[in-house]
Amino acid sequence: MPNLDRLATFLAIYRQGSLSAAAAELGLTQPAVTGQLLKLEAELGEQLFVRSRQGAAPTARAAELAARIGTRIDELRGALTAADDDVQYRERVAVGGASDGMATRFLPALAPLTERGLRITVTLGLADELLSALEAARLDLVISSVRPRQRGITAIPLIDEEFVLVAAPALARSVDPALLATDPVPALAHLPLIAYADDLPIIRRYWRSEFGRRPPNRVAMVVPDLRAILAVVVAGAGVSVLPHYIASAALEAGSVSIVHSPEVPPLNTIHLAHRSGTTRPVVTLIRDRLLERARSWGSL
């Protein structure tokens, strides 16, 4: 059983994104933090971080460990501190994400935290806009479909989205199966596209991943909400690429059909992003809650 102090040190490094920031948070020297980490890695027999000039990037094992112990370590700390410590959670936290994922998965997972007095303000939008707001300190945490590249932003993998190409059944039947198997781009070229944005971010990625080129199809509608895209696809206006969790109920009901079935469905990783450095306890609470819940979601 790993030492509790070592687990707490590991958690500080994971949350802060560097050994020096973790040392400052814990009131320890950096060599002491390094020693705790090395002992924990020796106990577990696995490397937990890849260290560089940019900080300490967590391995997959570190992400798994943090999701398992994060809230439990916080609860144990809370039990050992004053009873009025929950006052720190009676404040506002600004969270950003895409409207569809927030509505269907992420906000319902956070609802129980409001019982502790936490007030969550939500901003909906595109990943790049939200990450810019995070960098400018207008948001505390962003659930992003894009891996952040900005300096000073720490990103933790949350969950993988699995994508499917879907259309209304009548439109799906218009695709020639033989041509689809041998030359899919021409086989699908007559289908109008229902896109999330003008640059076709999800559809373009699917075409390039599966067919090696951009789609030549006409764009019938652009709407930045995956639930609205599904409704338009069900109505027969065109074809689109959607996360499986968005399309699953319509697939089960027969309202849409899968048009193309790759051997390995394309995936996209959703990240939790926050500013590096000292993290407010309430932000940590939200982040760890989402990581804990994501373990039961599997691929979306």
PDB file of C-alpha atoms in Angstrom:
ATOM      1  CA  MET A   1       0.000   0.000   0.000  1.00  0.00           C
ATOM      2  CA  PRO A   2       1.606   3.299  -1.078  1.00  0.00           C
ATOM      3  CA  ASN A   3       2.341   5.863   1.617  1.00  0.00           C
ATOM      4  CA  LEU A   4      -0.403   8.531   1.952  1.00  0.00           C
ATOM      5  CA  ASP A   5       2.112  11.395   1.795  1.00  0.00           C
ATOM      6  CA  ARG A   6       3.511  10.018  -1.441  1.00  0.00           C
ATOM      7  CA  LEU A   7       0.036   9.783  -2.942  1.00  0.00           C
ATOM      8  CA  ALA A   8      -0.709  13.364  -1.889  1.00  0.00           C
ATOM      9  CA  THR A   9       2.575  14.487  -3.459  1.00  0.00           C
ATOM     10  CA  PHE A  10       1.749  12.592  -6.648  1.00  0.00           C
ATOM     11  CA  LEU A  11      -1.661  14.262  -6.780  1.00  0.00           C
ATOM     12  CA  ALA A  12      -0.111  17.718  -6.353  1.00  0.00           C
ATOM     13  CA  ILE A  13       2.311  17.080  -9.242  1.00  0.00           C
ATOM     14  CA  TYR A  14      -0.542  15.771 -11.407  1.00  0.00           C
ATOM     15  CA  ARG A  15      -2.716  18.792 -10.712  1.00  0.00           C
ATOM     16  CA  GLN A  16      -0.012  21.437 -10.910  1.00  0.00           C
ATOM     17  CA  GLY A  17       1.756  20.073 -13.961  1.00  0.00           C
ATOM     18  CA  SER A  18       5.285  20.391 -12.554  1.00  0.00           C
ATOM     19  CA  LEU A  19       7.388  19.306  -9.591  1.00  0.00           C
ATOM     20  CA  SER A  20       8.337  22.867  -8.678  1.00  0.00           C
ATOM     21  CA  ALA A  21       4.696  24.033  -8.575  1.00  0.00           C
ATOM     22  CA  ALA A  22       3.754  20.990  -6.502  1.00  0.00           C
ATOM     23  CA  ALA A  23       6.597  21.742  -4.077  1.00  0.00           C
ATOM     24  CA  ALA A  24       5.332  25.323  -3.675  1.00  0.00           C
ATOM     25  CA  GLU A  25       1.794  24.103  -2.995  1.00  0.00           C
ATOM     26  CA  LEU A  26       2.925  21.518  -0.453  1.00  0.00           C
ATOM     27  CA  GLY A  27       5.503  23.732   1.257  1.00  0.00           C
ATOM     28  CA  LEU A  28       8.309  21.279   0.460  1.00  0.00           C
ATOM     29  CA  THR A  29      11.592  21.547  -1.380  1.00  0.00           C
ATOM     30  CA  GLN A  30      11.716  20.284  -4.942  1.00  0.00           C
ATOM     31  CA  PRO A  31      14.232  17.531  -4.054  1.00  0.00           C
ATOM     32  CA  ALA A  32      11.789  16.305  -1.382  1.00  0.00           C
ATOM     33  CA  VAL A  33       8.966  16.154  -3.930  1.00  0.00           C
ATOM     34  CA  THR A  34      11.226  14.379  -6.419  1.00  0.00           C
ATOM     35  CA  GLY A  35      12.190  11.839  -3.754  1.00  0.00           C
ATOM     36  CA  GLN A  36       8.547  11.142  -2.876  1.00  0.00           C
ATOM     37  CA  LEU A  37       7.705  10.630  -6.537  1.00  0.00           C
ATOM     38  CA  LEU A  38      10.630   8.297  -7.167  1.00  0.00           C
ATOM     39  CA  LYS A  39       9.677   6.176  -4.163  1.00  0.00           C
ATOM     40  CA  LEU A  40       6.068   5.948  -5.339  1.00  0.00           C
ATOM     41  CA  GLU A  41       7.128   4.991  -8.863  1.00  0.00           C
ATOM     42  CA  ALA A  42       9.399   2.323  -7.369  1.00  0.00           C
ATOM     43  CA  GLU A  43       6.510   0.959  -5.282  1.00  0.00           C
ATOM     44  CA  LEU A  44       4.183   0.838  -8.283  1.00  0.00           C
ATOM     45  CA  GLY A  45       6.852  -0.370 -10.713  1.00  0.00           C
ATOM     46  CA  GLU A  46       5.751   2.186 -13.314  1.00  0.00           C
ATOM     47  CA  GLN A  47       6.709   5.667 -14.475  1.00  0.00           C
ATOM     48  CA  LEU A  48       4.027   8.234 -13.658  1.00  0.00           C
ATOM     49  CA  PHE A  49       5.332  11.371 -15.369  1.00  0.00           C
ATOM     50  CA  VAL A  50       7.465  12.291 -18.354  1.00  0.00           C
ATOM     51  CA  ARG A  51       9.562  15.250 -17.212  1.00  0.00           C
ATOM     52  CA  SER A  52      10.745  18.041 -19.528  1.00  0.00           C
ATOM     53  CA  ARG A  53      11.421  21.777 -19.476  1.00  0.00           C
ATOM     54  CA  GLN A  54       7.690  22.341 -19.913  1.00  0.00           C
ATOM     55  CA  GLY A  55       6.829  20.427 -16.719  1.00  0.00           C
ATOM     56  CA  ALA A  56       5.659  16.926 -15.837  1.00  0.00           C
ATOM     57  CA  ALA A  57       3.319  15.265 -18.339  1.00  0.00           C
ATOM     58  CA  PRO A  58       1.247  12.441 -16.790  1.00  0.00           C
ATOM     59  CA  THR A  59       1.369   8.945 -18.241  1.00  0.00           C
ATOM     60  CA  ALA A  60      -1.790   6.901 -18.794  1.00  0.00           C
ATOM     61  CA  ARG A  61      -1.089   5.134 -15.475  1.00  0.00           C
ATOM     62  CA  ALA A  62      -0.913   8.511 -13.709  1.00  0.00           C
ATOM     63  CA  ALA A  63      -4.265   9.591 -15.175  1.00  0.00           C
ATOM     64  CA  GLU A  64      -5.840   6.343 -14.014  1.00  0.00           C
ATOM     65  CA  LEU A  65      -4.369   6.662 -10.508  1.00  0.00           C
ATOM     66  CA  ALA A  66      -5.467  10.299 -10.177  1.00  0.00           C
ATOM     67  CA  ALA A  67      -9.016   9.429 -11.204  1.00  0.00           C
ATOM     68  CA  ARG A  68      -9.124   6.682  -8.565  1.00  0.00           C
ATOM     69  CA  ILE A  69      -7.659   8.539  -5.606  1.00  0.00           C
ATOM     70  CA  GLY A  70      -8.268  12.243  -6.266  1.00  0.00           C
ATOM     71  CA  THR A  71     -11.594  12.777  -4.558  1.00  0.00           C
ATOM     72  CA  ARG A  72     -10.714  10.286  -1.808  1.00  0.00           C
ATOM     73  CA  ILE A  73      -7.512  12.114  -0.895  1.00  0.00           C
ATOM     74  CA  ASP A  74      -9.449  15.406  -0.827  1.00  0.00           C
ATOM     75  CA  GLU A  75     -12.144  13.874   1.384  1.00  0.00           C
ATOM     76  CA  LEU A  76      -9.520  12.525   3.772  1.00  0.00           C
ATOM     77  CA  ARG A  77      -7.844  15.914   3.951  1.00  0.00           C
ATOM     78  CA  GLY A  78     -11.231  17.490   4.591  1.00  0.00           C
ATOM     79  CA  ALA A  79     -11.932  15.083   7.438  1.00  0.00           C
ATOM     80  CA  LEU A  80      -8.671  16.118   9.082  1.00  0.00           C
ATOM     81  CA  THR A  81      -9.277  19.868   8.802  1.00  0.00           C
ATOM     82  CA  ALA A  82     -11.755  22.212  10.421  1.00  0.00           C
ATOM     83  CA  ALA A  83     -15.467  21.530   9.988  1.00  0.00           C
ATOM     84  CA  ASP A  84     -15.994  24.876   8.291  1.00  0.00           C
ATOM     85  CA  ASP A  85     -13.545  24.010   5.516  1.00  0.00           C
ATOM     86  CA  ASP A  86     -16.472  23.504   3.107  1.00  0.00           C
ATOM     87  CA  VAL A  87     -16.801  27.289   3.024  1.00  0.00           C
ATOM     88  CA  GLN A  88     -14.167  27.189   0.240  1.00  0.00           C
ATOM     89  CA  TYR A  89     -16.692  25.448  -2.005  1.00  0.00           C
ATOM     90  CA  ARG A  90     -19.291  28.207  -1.645  1.00  0.00           C
ATOM     91  CA  GLU A  91     -17.960  30.165  -4.559  1.00  0.00           C
ATOM     92  CA  ARG A  92     -18.365  30.461  -8.311  1.00  0.00           C
ATOM     93  CA  VAL A  93     -16.482  28.352 -10.831  1.00  0.00           C
ATOM     94  CA  ALA A  94     -16.552  29.202 -14.538  1.00  0.00           C
ATOM     95  CA  VAL A  95     -16.615  26.117 -16.771  1.00  0.00           C
ATOM     96  CA  GLY A  96     -16.636  26.013 -20.565  1.00  0.00           C
ATOM     97  CA  GLY A  97     -17.495  23.322 -23.097  1.00  0.00           C
ATOM     98  CA  ALA A  98     -19.462  22.424 -26.216  1.00  0.00           C
ATOM     99  CA  SER A  99     -23.231  22.640 -25.744  1.00  0.00           C
ATOM    100  CA  ASP A 100     -24.020  19.059 -26.749  1.00  0.00           C
ATOM    101  CA  GLY A 101     -21.497  17.294 -24.519  1.00  0.00           C
ATOM    102  CA  MET A 102     -22.215  19.603 -21.600  1.00  0.00           C
ATOM    103  CA  ALA A 103     -25.952  18.951 -21.821  1.00  0.00           C
ATOM    104  CA  THR A 104     -25.808  15.199 -22.295  1.00  0.00           C
ATOM    105  CA  ARG A 105     -22.880  14.131 -20.119  1.00  0.00           C
ATOM    106  CA  PHE A 106     -20.793  16.632 -18.239  1.00  0.00           C
ATOM    107  CA  LEU A 107     -23.216  18.984 -16.482  1.00  0.00           C
ATOM    108  CA  PRO A 108     -25.433  16.151 -15.145  1.00  0.00           C
ATOM    109  CA  ALA A 109     -22.258  14.616 -13.660  1.00  0.00           C
ATOM    110  CA  LEU A 110     -21.518  17.874 -11.825  1.00  0.00           C
ATOM    111  CA  ALA A 111     -25.031  18.446 -10.476  1.00  0.00           C
ATOM    112  CA  PRO A 112     -24.380  16.722  -7.090  1.00  0.00           C
ATOM    113  CA  LEU A 113     -21.570  19.184  -6.315  1.00  0.00           C
ATOM    114  CA  THR A 114     -24.037  22.048  -6.073  1.00  0.00           C
ATOM    115  CA  GLU A 115     -25.362  20.458  -2.864  1.00  0.00           C
ATOM    116  CA  ARG A 116     -22.125  21.658  -1.200  1.00  0.00           C
ATOM    117  CA  GLY A 117     -22.947  25.239  -2.125  1.00  0.00           C
ATOM    118  CA  LEU A 118     -20.818  25.333  -5.263  1.00  0.00           C
ATOM    119  CA  ARG A 119     -22.094  27.672  -7.991  1.00  0.00           C
ATOM    120  CA  ILE A 120     -21.123  26.702 -11.527  1.00  0.00           C
ATOM    121  CA  THR A 121     -21.357  29.227 -14.358  1.00  0.00           C
ATOM    122  CA  VAL A 122     -21.270  27.612 -17.793  1.00  0.00           C
ATOM    123  CA  THR A 123     -20.045  29.114 -21.064  1.00  0.00           C
ATOM    124  CA  LEU A 124     -20.884  27.202 -24.248  1.00  0.00           C
ATOM    125  CA  GLY A 125     -18.865  27.544 -27.428  1.00  0.00           C
ATOM    126  CA  LEU A 126     -16.147  26.229 -29.712  1.00  0.00           C
ATOM    127  CA  ALA A 127     -12.956  24.765 -28.259  1.00  0.00           C
ATOM    128  CA  ASP A 128     -10.538  27.419 -29.553  1.00  0.00           C
ATOM    129  CA  GLU A 129     -12.683  30.277 -28.210  1.00  0.00           C
ATOM    130  CA  LEU A 130     -13.063  28.592 -24.826  1.00  0.00           C
ATOM    131  CA  LEU A 131      -9.345  27.857 -24.514  1.00  0.00           C
ATOM    132  CA  SER A 132      -8.571  31.508 -25.253  1.00  0.00           C
ATOM    133  CA  ALA A 133     -10.980  32.482 -22.463  1.00  0.00           C
ATOM    134  CA  LEU A 134      -9.253  30.002 -20.145  1.00  0.00           C
ATOM    135  CA  GLU A 135      -5.845  31.455 -20.988  1.00  0.00           C
ATOM    136  CA  ALA A 136      -7.208  34.952 -20.247  1.00  0.00           C
ATOM    137  CA  ALA A 137      -8.555  33.740 -16.861  1.00  0.00           C
ATOM    138  CA  ARG A 138     -12.194  34.278 -17.849  1.00  0.00           C
ATOM    139  CA  LEU A 139     -12.796  30.552 -17.360  1.00  0.00           C
ATOM    140  CA  ASP A 140     -11.432  28.185 -14.705  1.00  0.00           C
ATOM    141  CA  LEU A 141     -11.863  24.853 -16.501  1.00  0.00           C
ATOM    142  CA  VAL A 142     -12.595  23.871 -20.101  1.00  0.00           C
ATOM    143  CA  ILE A 143     -13.826  20.530 -21.426  1.00  0.00           C
ATOM    144  CA  SER A 144     -12.149  20.637 -24.816  1.00  0.00           C
ATOM    145  CA  SER A 145     -12.395  18.511 -27.954  1.00  0.00           C
ATOM    146  CA  VAL A 146      -9.029  20.012 -28.972  1.00  0.00           C
ATOM    147  CA  ARG A 147      -5.771  19.349 -27.151  1.00  0.00           C
ATOM    148  CA  PRO A 148      -4.577  22.761 -25.865  1.00  0.00           C
ATOM    149  CA  ARG A 149      -1.272  24.023 -27.230  1.00  0.00           C
ATOM    150  CA  GLN A 150      -1.002  27.234 -25.206  1.00  0.00           C
ATOM    151  CA  ARG A 151       1.803  27.607 -22.701  1.00  0.00           C
ATOM    152  CA  GLY A 152       0.560  27.706 -19.149  1.00  0.00           C
ATOM    153  CA  ILE A 153      -2.405  25.399 -19.815  1.00  0.00           C
ATOM    154  CA  THR A 154      -2.455  21.869 -18.402  1.00  0.00           C
ATOM    155  CA  ALA A 155      -4.585  19.270 -20.233  1.00  0.00           C
ATOM    156  CA  ILE A 156      -5.703  15.909 -18.858  1.00  0.00           C
ATOM    157  CA  PRO A 157      -7.290  13.255 -21.128  1.00  0.00           C
ATOM    158  CA  LEU A 158     -10.884  12.656 -20.012  1.00  0.00           C
ATOM    159  CA  ILE A 159     -12.625  10.336 -22.473  1.00  0.00           C
ATOM    160  CA  ASP A 160     -12.517   9.180 -26.090  1.00  0.00           C
ATOM    161  CA  GLU A 161     -15.358  10.000 -28.492  1.00  0.00           C
ATOM    162  CA  GLU A 162     -16.156   7.321 -31.098  1.00  0.00           C
ATOM    163  CA  PHE A 163     -17.504   8.736 -34.382  1.00  0.00           C
ATOM    164  CA  VAL A 164     -20.086   7.294 -36.806  1.00  0.00           C
ATOM    165  CA  LEU A 165     -21.188   8.428 -40.274  1.00  0.00           C
ATOM    166  CA  VAL A 166     -25.000   8.487 -40.265  1.00  0.00           C
ATOM    167  CA  ALA A 167     -27.954   9.422 -42.478  1.00  0.00           C
ATOM    168  CA  ALA A 168     -31.695   8.867 -42.529  1.00  0.00           C
ATOM    169  CA  PRO A 169     -32.430   5.285 -43.702  1.00  0.00           C
ATOM    170  CA  ALA A 170     -33.812   6.339 -47.109  1.00  0.00           C
ATOM    171  CA  LEU A 171     -30.721   8.454 -47.811  1.00  0.00           C
ATOM    172  CA  ALA A 172     -28.400   5.702 -46.573  1.00  0.00           C
ATOM    173  CA  ARG A 173     -30.017   3.255 -49.021  1.00  0.00           C
ATOM    174  CA  SER A 174     -29.095   5.569 -51.900  1.00  0.00           C
ATOM    175  CA  VAL A 175     -25.433   4.639 -51.469  1.00  0.00           C
ATOM    176  CA  ASP A 176     -24.201   1.898 -53.821  1.00  0.00           C
ATOM    177  CA  PRO A 177     -22.685  -0.798 -51.525  1.00  0.00           C
ATOM    178  CA  ALA A 178     -20.342  -2.144 -54.215  1.00  0.00           C
ATOM    179  CA  LEU A 179     -18.972   1.296 -55.061  1.00  0.00           C
ATOM    180  CA  LEU A 180     -18.715   2.145 -51.343  1.00  0.00           C
ATOM    181  CA  ALA A 181     -16.503  -0.886 -50.813  1.00  0.00           C
ATOM    182  CA  THR A 182     -14.171  -0.087 -53.716  1.00  0.00           C
ATOM    183  CA  ASP A 183     -14.254   3.708 -54.089  1.00  0.00           C
ATOM    184  CA  PRO A 184     -16.046   5.315 -51.128  1.00  0.00           C
ATOM    185  CA  VAL A 185     -15.539   9.010 -51.931  1.00  0.00           C
ATOM    186  CA  PRO A 186     -17.515   8.907 -55.221  1.00  0.00           C
ATOM    187  CA  ALA A 187     -20.030   6.555 -53.613  1.00  0.00           C
ATOM    188  CA  LEU A 188     -20.804   9.163 -50.941  1.00  0.00           C
ATOM    189  CA  ALA A 189     -20.339  12.304 -53.062  1.00  0.00           C
ATOM    190  CA  HIS A 190     -24.065  12.809 -53.757  1.00  0.00           C
ATOM    191  CA  LEU A 191     -24.922  13.090 -50.045  1.00  0.00           C
ATOM    192  CA  PRO A 192     -25.330  16.665 -48.714  1.00  0.00           C
ATOM    193  CA  LEU A 193     -23.310  17.381 -45.577  1.00  0.00           C
ATOM    194  CA  ILE A 194     -24.672  18.701 -42.261  1.00  0.00           C
ATOM    195  CA  ALA A 195     -21.625  20.269 -40.636  1.00  0.00           C
ATOM    196  CA  TYR A 196     -20.660  21.635 -37.219  1.00  0.00           C
ATOM    197  CA  ALA A 197     -18.655  24.562 -38.655  1.00  0.00           C
ATOM    198  CA  ASP A 198     -17.716  26.048 -42.026  1.00  0.00           C
ATOM    199  CA  ASP A 199     -14.363  24.237 -42.107  1.00  0.00           C
ATOM    200  CA  LEU A 200     -16.096  20.850 -41.523  1.00  0.00           C
ATOM    201  CA  PRO A 201     -13.876  19.919 -38.534  1.00  0.00           C
ATOM    202  CA  ILE A 202     -15.465  16.560 -37.660  1.00  0.00           C
ATOM    203  CA  ILE A 203     -16.486  15.508 -41.176  1.00  0.00           C
ATOM    204  CA  ARG A 204     -13.131  16.510 -42.687  1.00  0.00           C
ATOM    205  CA  ARG A 205     -11.260  14.475 -40.073  1.00  0.00           C
ATOM    206  CA  TYR A 206     -13.412  11.412 -40.802  1.00  0.00           C
ATOM    207  CA  TRP A 207     -12.925  11.659 -44.589  1.00  0.00           C
ATOM    208  CA  ARG A 208      -9.181  12.133 -44.280  1.00  0.00           C
ATOM    209  CA  SER A 209      -8.836   9.332 -41.719  1.00  0.00           C
ATOM    210  CA  GLU A 210     -10.938   6.800 -43.631  1.00  0.00           C
ATOM    211  CA  PHE A 211     -10.662   7.879 -47.279  1.00  0.00           C
ATOM    212  CA  GLY A 212      -7.441   9.895 -47.439  1.00  0.00           C
ATOM    213  CA  ARG A 213      -8.965  13.119 -48.790  1.00  0.00           C
ATOM    214  CA  ARG A 214     -11.393  15.949 -48.066  1.00  0.00           C
ATOM    215  CA  PRO A 215     -15.086  15.438 -48.888  1.00  0.00           C
ATOM    216  CA  PRO A 216     -16.185  16.921 -52.239  1.00  0.00           C
ATOM    217  CA  ASN A 217     -19.838  16.952 -51.122  1.00  0.00           C
ATOM    218  CA  ARG A 218     -22.140  19.962 -51.076  1.00  0.00           C
ATOM    219  CA  VAL A 219     -22.706  21.450 -47.612  1.00  0.00           C
ATOM    220  CA  ALA A 220     -26.434  21.780 -46.933  1.00  0.00           C
ATOM    221  CA  MET A 221     -26.367  23.219 -43.424  1.00  0.00           C
ATOM    222  CA  VAL A 222     -23.907  24.413 -40.763  1.00  0.00           C
ATOM    223  CA  VAL A 223     -25.092  24.282 -37.143  1.00  0.00           C
ATOM    224  CA  PRO A 224     -22.774  24.307 -34.084  1.00  0.00           C
ATOM    225  CA  ASP A 225     -24.729  21.812 -31.981  1.00  0.00           C
ATOM    226  CA  LEU A 226     -24.457  18.061 -32.461  1.00  0.00           C
ATOM    227  CA  ARG A 227     -27.985  17.435 -31.162  1.00  0.00           C
ATOM    228  CA  ALA A 228     -29.371  19.830 -33.762  1.00  0.00           C
ATOM    229  CA  ILE A 229     -27.265  18.132 -36.441  1.00  0.00           C
ATOM    230  CA  LEU A 230     -28.804  14.797 -35.457  1.00  0.00           C
ATOM    231  CA  ALA A 231     -32.315  16.256 -35.746  1.00  0.00           C
ATOM    232  CA  VAL A 232     -31.552  17.573 -39.252  1.00  0.00           C
ATOM    233  CA  VAL A 233     -30.069  14.211 -40.282  1.00  0.00           C
ATOM    234  CA  VAL A 234     -33.157  12.388 -38.982  1.00  0.00           C
ATOM    235  CA  ALA A 235     -35.270  14.781 -41.078  1.00  0.00           C
ATOM    236  CA  GLY A 236     -33.415  13.581 -44.178  1.00  0.00           C
ATOM    237  CA  ALA A 237     -31.510  16.757 -45.077  1.00  0.00           C
ATOM    238  CA  GLY A 238     -28.125  15.093 -45.336  1.00  0.00           C
ATOM    239  CA  VAL A 239     -25.361  13.003 -43.823  1.00  0.00           C
ATOM    240  CA  SER A 240     -23.055  13.829 -40.918  1.00  0.00           C
ATOM    241  CA  VAL A 241     -20.389  12.446 -38.606  1.00  0.00           C
ATOM    242  CA  LEU A 242     -21.465  12.335 -34.965  1.00  0.00           C
ATOM    243  CA  PRO A 243     -20.139  10.947 -31.686  1.00  0.00           C
ATOM    244  CA  HIS A 244     -21.764   7.576 -31.059  1.00  0.00           C
ATOM    245  CA  TYR A 245     -23.259   8.744 -27.756  1.00  0.00           C
ATOM    246  CA  ILE A 246     -25.172  11.492 -29.582  1.00  0.00           C
ATOM    247  CA  ALA A 247     -26.499   9.140 -32.275  1.00  0.00           C
ATOM    248  CA  SER A 248     -27.044   5.988 -30.200  1.00  0.00           C
ATOM    249  CA  ALA A 249     -30.732   6.506 -29.331  1.00  0.00           C
ATOM    250  CA  ALA A 250     -31.616   7.374 -32.950  1.00  0.00           C
ATOM    251  CA  LEU A 251     -29.671   4.328 -34.164  1.00  0.00           C
ATOM    252  CA  GLU A 252     -31.567   2.060 -31.764  1.00  0.00           C
ATOM    253  CA  ALA A 253     -34.875   3.590 -32.852  1.00  0.00           C
ATOM    254  CA  GLY A 254     -34.033   3.190 -36.544  1.00  0.00           C
ATOM    255  CA  SER A 255     -34.296   6.941 -37.190  1.00  0.00           C
ATOM    256  CA  VAL A 256     -30.786   6.957 -38.680  1.00  0.00           C
ATOM    257  CA  SER A 257     -28.515   4.331 -40.193  1.00  0.00           C
ATOM    258  CA  ILE A 258     -24.754   3.967 -40.257  1.00  0.00           C
ATOM    259  CA  VAL A 259     -23.623   4.693 -43.801  1.00  0.00           C
ATOM    260  CA  HIS A 260     -20.013   3.516 -43.536  1.00  0.00           C
ATOM    261  CA  SER A 261     -18.510   1.019 -41.082  1.00  0.00           C
ATOM    262  CA  PRO A 262     -14.714   1.243 -40.713  1.00  0.00           C
ATOM    263  CA  GLU A 263     -12.797  -1.606 -39.102  1.00  0.00           C
ATOM    264  CA  VAL A 264     -11.691   0.749 -36.321  1.00  0.00           C
ATOM    265  CA  PRO A 265     -14.033   3.704 -35.625  1.00  0.00           C
ATOM    266  CA  PRO A 266     -12.265   7.087 -35.591  1.00  0.00           C
ATOM    267  CA  LEU A 267     -11.716   8.480 -32.100  1.00  0.00           C
ATOM    268  CA  ASN A 268     -11.173  11.920 -30.634  1.00  0.00           C
ATOM    269  CA  THR A 269      -9.921  12.543 -27.098  1.00  0.00           C
ATOM    270  CA  ILE A 270     -11.774  15.012 -24.891  1.00  0.00           C
ATOM    271  CA  HIS A 271      -9.444  16.902 -22.525  1.00  0.00           C
ATOM    272  CA  LEU A 272      -9.924  18.707 -19.235  1.00  0.00           C
ATOM    273  CA  ALA A 273      -7.932  21.931 -19.423  1.00  0.00           C
ATOM    274  CA  HIS A 274      -7.008  24.386 -16.670  1.00  0.00           C
ATOM    275  CA  ARG A 275      -4.317  26.968 -16.084  1.00  0.00           C
ATOM    276  CA  SER A 276      -1.058  25.550 -14.758  1.00  0.00           C
ATOM    277  CA  GLY A 277       0.159  26.571 -11.335  1.00  0.00           C
ATOM    278  CA  THR A 278      -1.870  26.848  -8.144  1.00  0.00           C
ATOM    279  CA  THR A 279      -5.337  25.400  -8.719  1.00  0.00           C
ATOM    280  CA  ARG A 280      -8.305  26.447  -6.595  1.00  0.00           C
ATOM    281  CA  PRO A 281      -9.763  23.559  -4.571  1.00  0.00           C
ATOM    282  CA  VAL A 282     -13.157  23.979  -6.229  1.00  0.00           C
ATOM    283  CA  VAL A 283     -11.608  23.562  -9.684  1.00  0.00           C
ATOM    284  CA  THR A 284      -9.852  20.438  -8.472  1.00  0.00           C
ATOM    285  CA  LEU A 285     -13.147  19.146  -7.087  1.00  0.00           C
ATOM    286  CA  ILE A 286     -14.887  19.535 -10.457  1.00  0.00           C
ATOM    287  CA  ARG A 287     -11.997  18.053 -12.387  1.00  0.00           C
ATOM    288  CA  ASP A 288     -11.714  14.990 -10.178  1.00  0.00           C
ATOM    289  CA  ARG A 289     -15.479  14.458 -10.237  1.00  0.00           C
ATOM    290  CA  LEU A 290     -15.437  14.350 -14.048  1.00  0.00           C
ATOM    291  CA  LEU A 291     -12.412  12.035 -14.131  1.00  0.00           C
ATOM    292  CA  GLU A 292     -14.116   9.700 -11.673  1.00  0.00           C
ATOM    293  CA  ARG A 293     -17.369   9.612 -13.656  1.00  0.00           C
ATOM    294  CA  ALA A 294     -15.548   9.161 -16.959  1.00  0.00           C
ATOM    295  CA  ARG A 295     -14.240   5.793 -15.768  1.00  0.00           C
ATOM    296  CA  SER A 296     -17.800   4.428 -16.008  1.00  0.00           C
ATOM    297  CA  TRP A 297     -18.562   5.988 -19.399  1.00  0.00           C
ATOM    298  CA  GLY A 298     -16.007   4.082 -21.501  1.00  0.00           C
ATOM    299  CA  SER A 299     -15.713   5.479 -25.030  1.00  0.00           C
ATOM    300  CA  LEU A 300     -18.500   7.944 -25.769  1.00  0.00           C
TER     301      LEU A 300
END
